[in-house]
Amino acid sequence: SVYADVRAEATYGFGFTPAIAIAVTDAEVNVAGTVTTTGNAEFRTHTDHTMNVVADTSAVAGLAAAIAVSVISSDANTVIADTAVLHVGGDLYVTADDVDRNRTAARSGAGKDGKLALSIAVSVEDGDTNAFLYGAAQVAGDISVVADQLGIDVPIGKFFGLIPSQGIGTSAQAGVGSSSKGDFLDDAQASTTMSLVSLFKQGLSKILYKTES
């Protein structure tokens, strides 16, 4: 089994924010000899990907651009070669499975007096999932040869990770005339962050003023 957990979350960019993530996995099981079991026999490969790519930017001088790119390249191959001889006392399972969790999002807001907002989101998935039974098999029970691919949600956290949620798919959102991200909790987090940044700047300005005085 091969697992890949890739997270590229650029959520505090100003003006231009890129987020790029790449996952490459390769899982192989090759059987070419003689195998004897008194019970069940299972030959399995498994690849599992979690891809969370978010580019989230705010405007500078009325301009905002966000680019999110995710790439998943995977191979899961279970091969019982033509030279293999299997003697199985129970059931035989030859399986290959792939699980993809992919959320790729680009969001930009140019603000109330914005001039231009641009968002581009690209997701590329190239995978092979194969299960082959070429060899000779003497099986007392059932024979199962299965190759399966599954796409499911990515677990994510809203409002500084305090509220669990889920996301899936590829999306791009851009807006002029508003800084909304199209999600209440994300807007609340952005507003809270900006308030904290403003308080920090005010405090820093007071400290610098006293130092100069």
Tab-separated table of C-alpha atoms in Angstrom:
chain	number	residue	atom	x	y	z
A	1	SER	CA	0.000	0.000	0.000
A	2	VAL	CA	1.117	3.520	-0.778
A	3	TYR	CA	-0.343	6.625	0.880
A	4	ALA	CA	0.115	10.253	-0.169
A	5	ASP	CA	-1.221	13.181	1.868
A	6	VAL	CA	-0.428	16.485	0.152
A	7	ARG	CA	-1.682	19.845	1.373
A	8	ALA	CA	-0.859	23.202	-0.211
A	9	GLU	CA	-3.030	25.856	1.391
A	10	ALA	CA	-1.969	29.408	0.566
A	11	THR	CA	-4.769	31.305	2.282
A	12	TYR	CA	-3.182	34.598	3.268
A	13	GLY	CA	-1.754	35.855	0.004
A	14	PHE	CA	-2.039	39.462	-1.059
A	15	GLY	CA	-2.421	40.313	-4.731
A	16	PHE	CA	-1.229	37.015	-6.216
A	17	THR	CA	-1.339	33.560	-4.661
A	18	PRO	CA	-0.215	30.288	-6.299
A	19	ALA	CA	-0.722	26.834	-4.772
A	20	ILE	CA	0.721	23.763	-6.505
A	21	ALA	CA	0.844	20.143	-5.328
A	22	ILE	CA	2.010	16.918	-7.009
A	23	ALA	CA	1.608	13.320	-5.816
A	24	VAL	CA	3.212	10.333	-7.566
A	25	THR	CA	2.562	6.805	-6.264
A	26	ASP	CA	3.370	3.324	-7.535
A	27	ALA	CA	2.235	0.081	-5.873
A	28	GLU	CA	2.874	-3.298	-7.461
A	29	VAL	CA	2.426	-6.966	-6.545
A	30	ASN	CA	3.845	-9.484	-9.010
A	31	VAL	CA	3.576	-13.239	-8.480
A	32	ALA	CA	5.529	-15.503	-10.852
A	33	GLY	CA	6.183	-18.687	-8.847
A	34	THR	CA	4.277	-21.351	-6.934
A	35	VAL	CA	2.102	-20.446	-3.961
A	36	THR	CA	0.281	-22.968	-1.769
A	37	THR	CA	-2.155	-22.082	1.033
A	38	THR	CA	-4.450	-24.123	3.263
A	39	GLY	CA	-6.872	-21.218	3.621
A	40	ASN	CA	-7.690	-18.038	1.715
A	41	ALA	CA	-5.095	-16.221	-0.394
A	42	GLU	CA	-5.186	-12.497	-1.097
A	43	PHE	CA	-2.890	-10.527	-3.400
A	44	ARG	CA	-3.588	-6.802	-3.202
A	45	THR	CA	-2.219	-3.378	-4.095
A	46	HIS	CA	-3.647	-0.165	-2.706
A	47	THR	CA	-2.942	3.497	-3.446
A	48	ASP	CA	-4.525	6.250	-1.371
A	49	HIS	CA	-4.284	9.993	-2.076
A	50	THR	CA	-5.434	13.027	-0.142
A	51	MET	CA	-4.920	16.263	-2.063
A	52	ASN	CA	-6.032	19.591	-0.591
A	53	VAL	CA	-4.847	22.522	-2.720
A	54	VAL	CA	-6.219	25.985	-1.994
A	55	ALA	CA	-5.088	29.359	-3.353
A	56	ASP	CA	-6.938	32.173	-1.611
A	57	THR	CA	-5.914	35.769	-2.132
A	58	SER	CA	-7.044	39.292	-1.355
A	59	ALA	CA	-6.591	42.438	-3.408
A	60	VAL	CA	-3.649	44.789	-3.711
A	61	ALA	CA	-4.389	48.051	-5.544
A	62	GLY	CA	-7.690	46.579	-6.707
A	63	LEU	CA	-6.065	43.510	-8.282
A	64	ALA	CA	-6.280	39.882	-7.162
A	65	ALA	CA	-5.199	36.614	-8.798
A	66	ALA	CA	-5.163	33.028	-7.550
A	67	ILE	CA	-3.926	29.846	-9.223
A	68	ALA	CA	-4.389	26.325	-7.821
A	69	VAL	CA	-2.904	23.260	-9.539
A	70	SER	CA	-3.017	19.637	-8.395
A	71	VAL	CA	-1.504	16.606	-10.113
A	72	ILE	CA	-2.006	12.964	-9.129
A	73	SER	CA	-0.133	10.242	-10.991
A	74	SER	CA	-0.691	6.736	-9.661
A	75	ASP	CA	-0.268	3.083	-10.566
A	76	ALA	CA	-1.718	0.149	-8.652
A	77	ASN	CA	-1.094	-3.196	-10.324
A	78	THR	CA	-1.636	-6.693	-8.999
A	79	VAL	CA	-0.380	-9.286	-11.480
A	80	ILE	CA	-0.431	-13.057	-11.207
A	81	ALA	CA	1.901	-13.860	-14.099
A	82	ASP	CA	1.396	-16.676	-16.589
A	83	THR	CA	4.284	-18.555	-14.942
A	84	ALA	CA	2.534	-18.607	-11.556
A	85	VAL	CA	0.874	-21.691	-10.092
A	86	LEU	CA	-1.528	-21.196	-7.192
A	87	HIS	CA	-2.909	-23.934	-4.923
A	88	VAL	CA	-5.458	-22.270	-2.661
A	89	GLY	CA	-7.386	-24.166	-0.001
A	90	GLY	CA	-9.959	-21.413	0.430
A	91	ASP	CA	-10.939	-18.344	-1.581
A	92	LEU	CA	-8.618	-16.420	-3.924
A	93	TYR	CA	-8.633	-12.626	-4.043
A	94	VAL	CA	-6.674	-10.641	-6.628
A	95	THR	CA	-7.395	-6.960	-6.072
A	96	ALA	CA	-6.092	-3.510	-6.934
A	97	ASP	CA	-7.750	-0.403	-5.586
A	98	ASP	CA	-7.194	3.325	-5.663
A	99	VAL	CA	-8.775	6.008	-3.461
A	100	ASP	CA	-8.588	9.677	-4.469
A	101	ARG	CA	-9.566	12.584	-2.229
A	102	ASN	CA	-9.053	15.752	-4.218
A	103	ARG	CA	-10.056	19.321	-3.445
A	104	THR	CA	-8.523	21.980	-5.684
A	105	ALA	CA	-9.795	25.538	-5.258
A	106	ALA	CA	-8.735	29.017	-6.368
A	107	ARG	CA	-10.485	32.096	-4.977
A	108	SER	CA	-9.818	35.784	-5.418
A	109	GLY	CA	-11.747	38.861	-4.361
A	110	ALA	CA	-10.797	42.309	-5.614
A	111	GLY	CA	-12.921	44.101	-3.039
A	112	LYS	CA	-15.563	46.802	-3.228
A	113	ASP	CA	-13.469	49.129	-5.398
A	114	GLY	CA	-11.626	46.365	-7.210
A	115	LYS	CA	-10.480	46.469	-10.803
A	116	LEU	CA	-9.681	42.872	-11.707
A	117	ALA	CA	-10.016	39.447	-10.116
A	118	LEU	CA	-8.695	36.269	-11.706
A	119	SER	CA	-8.880	32.653	-10.531
A	120	ILE	CA	-7.614	29.508	-12.262
A	121	ALA	CA	-7.978	25.971	-10.899
A	122	VAL	CA	-6.558	22.928	-12.673
A	123	SER	CA	-6.678	19.315	-11.519
A	124	VAL	CA	-4.963	16.482	-13.392
A	125	GLU	CA	-5.379	12.835	-12.454
A	126	ASP	CA	-3.604	10.100	-14.406
A	127	GLY	CA	-3.847	6.649	-12.900
A	128	ASP	CA	-3.838	2.951	-13.796
A	129	THR	CA	-5.475	0.414	-11.516
A	130	ASN	CA	-5.245	-3.191	-12.735
A	131	ALA	CA	-5.759	-6.704	-11.409
A	132	PHE	CA	-4.716	-9.618	-13.626
A	133	LEU	CA	-4.867	-13.385	-13.173
A	134	TYR	CA	-2.838	-14.966	-15.989
A	135	GLY	CA	-1.405	-18.031	-14.234
A	136	ALA	CA	-2.856	-21.401	-13.268
A	137	ALA	CA	-4.994	-21.449	-10.133
A	138	GLN	CA	-6.483	-24.434	-8.337
A	139	VAL	CA	-8.932	-22.922	-5.865
A	140	ALA	CA	-11.228	-24.788	-3.457
A	141	GLY	CA	-13.477	-21.752	-2.926
A	142	ASP	CA	-14.388	-18.640	-4.867
A	143	ILE	CA	-12.180	-16.551	-7.146
A	144	SER	CA	-12.414	-12.738	-7.106
A	145	VAL	CA	-10.430	-10.500	-9.463
A	146	VAL	CA	-11.286	-6.828	-8.921
A	147	ALA	CA	-9.797	-3.447	-9.887
A	148	ASP	CA	-11.524	-0.470	-8.310
A	149	GLN	CA	-11.132	3.323	-8.232
A	150	LEU	CA	-12.984	5.534	-5.772
A	151	GLY	CA	-13.236	9.314	-5.332
A	152	ILE	CA	-14.365	10.627	-1.928
A	153	ASP	CA	-14.411	13.883	0.058
A	154	VAL	CA	-11.366	15.530	1.625
A	155	PRO	CA	-11.741	16.162	5.374
A	156	ILE	CA	-11.094	19.862	6.029
A	157	GLY	CA	-11.453	22.282	8.915
A	158	LYS	CA	-13.418	25.521	8.830
A	159	PHE	CA	-12.790	28.640	10.940
A	160	PHE	CA	-9.158	28.053	11.850
A	161	GLY	CA	-9.713	24.287	11.818
A	162	LEU	CA	-12.200	24.362	14.700
A	163	ILE	CA	-15.215	23.150	12.700
A	164	PRO	CA	-14.898	19.873	10.741
A	165	SER	CA	-16.153	19.843	7.172
A	166	GLN	CA	-15.576	18.154	3.814
A	167	GLY	CA	-14.754	19.253	0.279
A	168	ILE	CA	-14.275	17.677	-3.135
A	169	GLY	CA	-13.778	18.712	-6.744
A	170	THR	CA	-12.157	21.548	-8.661
A	171	SER	CA	-13.438	25.104	-8.414
A	172	ALA	CA	-12.428	28.655	-9.304
A	173	GLN	CA	-14.102	31.767	-7.974
A	174	ALA	CA	-13.327	35.419	-8.708
A	175	GLY	CA	-15.231	38.543	-7.787
A	176	VAL	CA	-15.079	42.307	-8.186
A	177	GLY	CA	-17.176	44.524	-5.935
A	178	SER	CA	-17.002	42.161	-2.987
A	179	SER	CA	-14.421	40.338	-0.898
A	180	SER	CA	-16.742	37.451	-0.047
A	181	LYS	CA	-15.392	33.955	-0.511
A	182	GLY	CA	-18.857	32.517	-1.001
A	183	ASP	CA	-18.750	30.669	2.319
A	184	PHE	CA	-19.946	32.066	5.655
A	185	LEU	CA	-17.275	30.391	7.780
A	186	ASP	CA	-14.470	31.311	5.391
A	187	ASP	CA	-15.702	34.907	5.361
A	188	ALA	CA	-15.786	34.890	9.171
A	189	GLN	CA	-12.206	33.588	9.315
A	190	ALA	CA	-11.013	36.210	6.821
A	191	SER	CA	-12.752	38.987	8.758
A	192	THR	CA	-11.265	37.805	12.050
A	193	THR	CA	-7.804	37.567	10.513
A	194	MET	CA	-7.992	41.084	9.081
A	195	SER	CA	-9.159	42.436	12.454
A	196	LEU	CA	-6.242	40.774	14.233
A	197	VAL	CA	-3.794	42.099	11.639
A	198	SER	CA	-5.238	45.598	12.062
A	199	LEU	CA	-4.894	45.416	15.850
A	200	PHE	CA	-1.313	44.199	15.492
A	201	LYS	CA	-0.470	47.082	13.157
A	202	GLN	CA	-2.019	49.610	15.536
A	203	GLY	CA	-0.107	48.183	18.480
A	204	LEU	CA	3.139	48.158	16.514
A	205	SER	CA	2.591	51.769	15.399
A	206	LYS	CA	2.101	52.880	19.015
A	207	ILE	CA	5.283	51.107	20.101
A	208	LEU	CA	7.280	52.695	17.274
A	209	TYR	CA	5.809	56.123	18.046
A	210	LYS	CA	6.805	55.886	21.711
A	211	THR	CA	10.284	54.695	20.731
A	212	GLU	CA	10.784	57.666	18.412
A	213	SER	CA	9.476	60.075	21.027
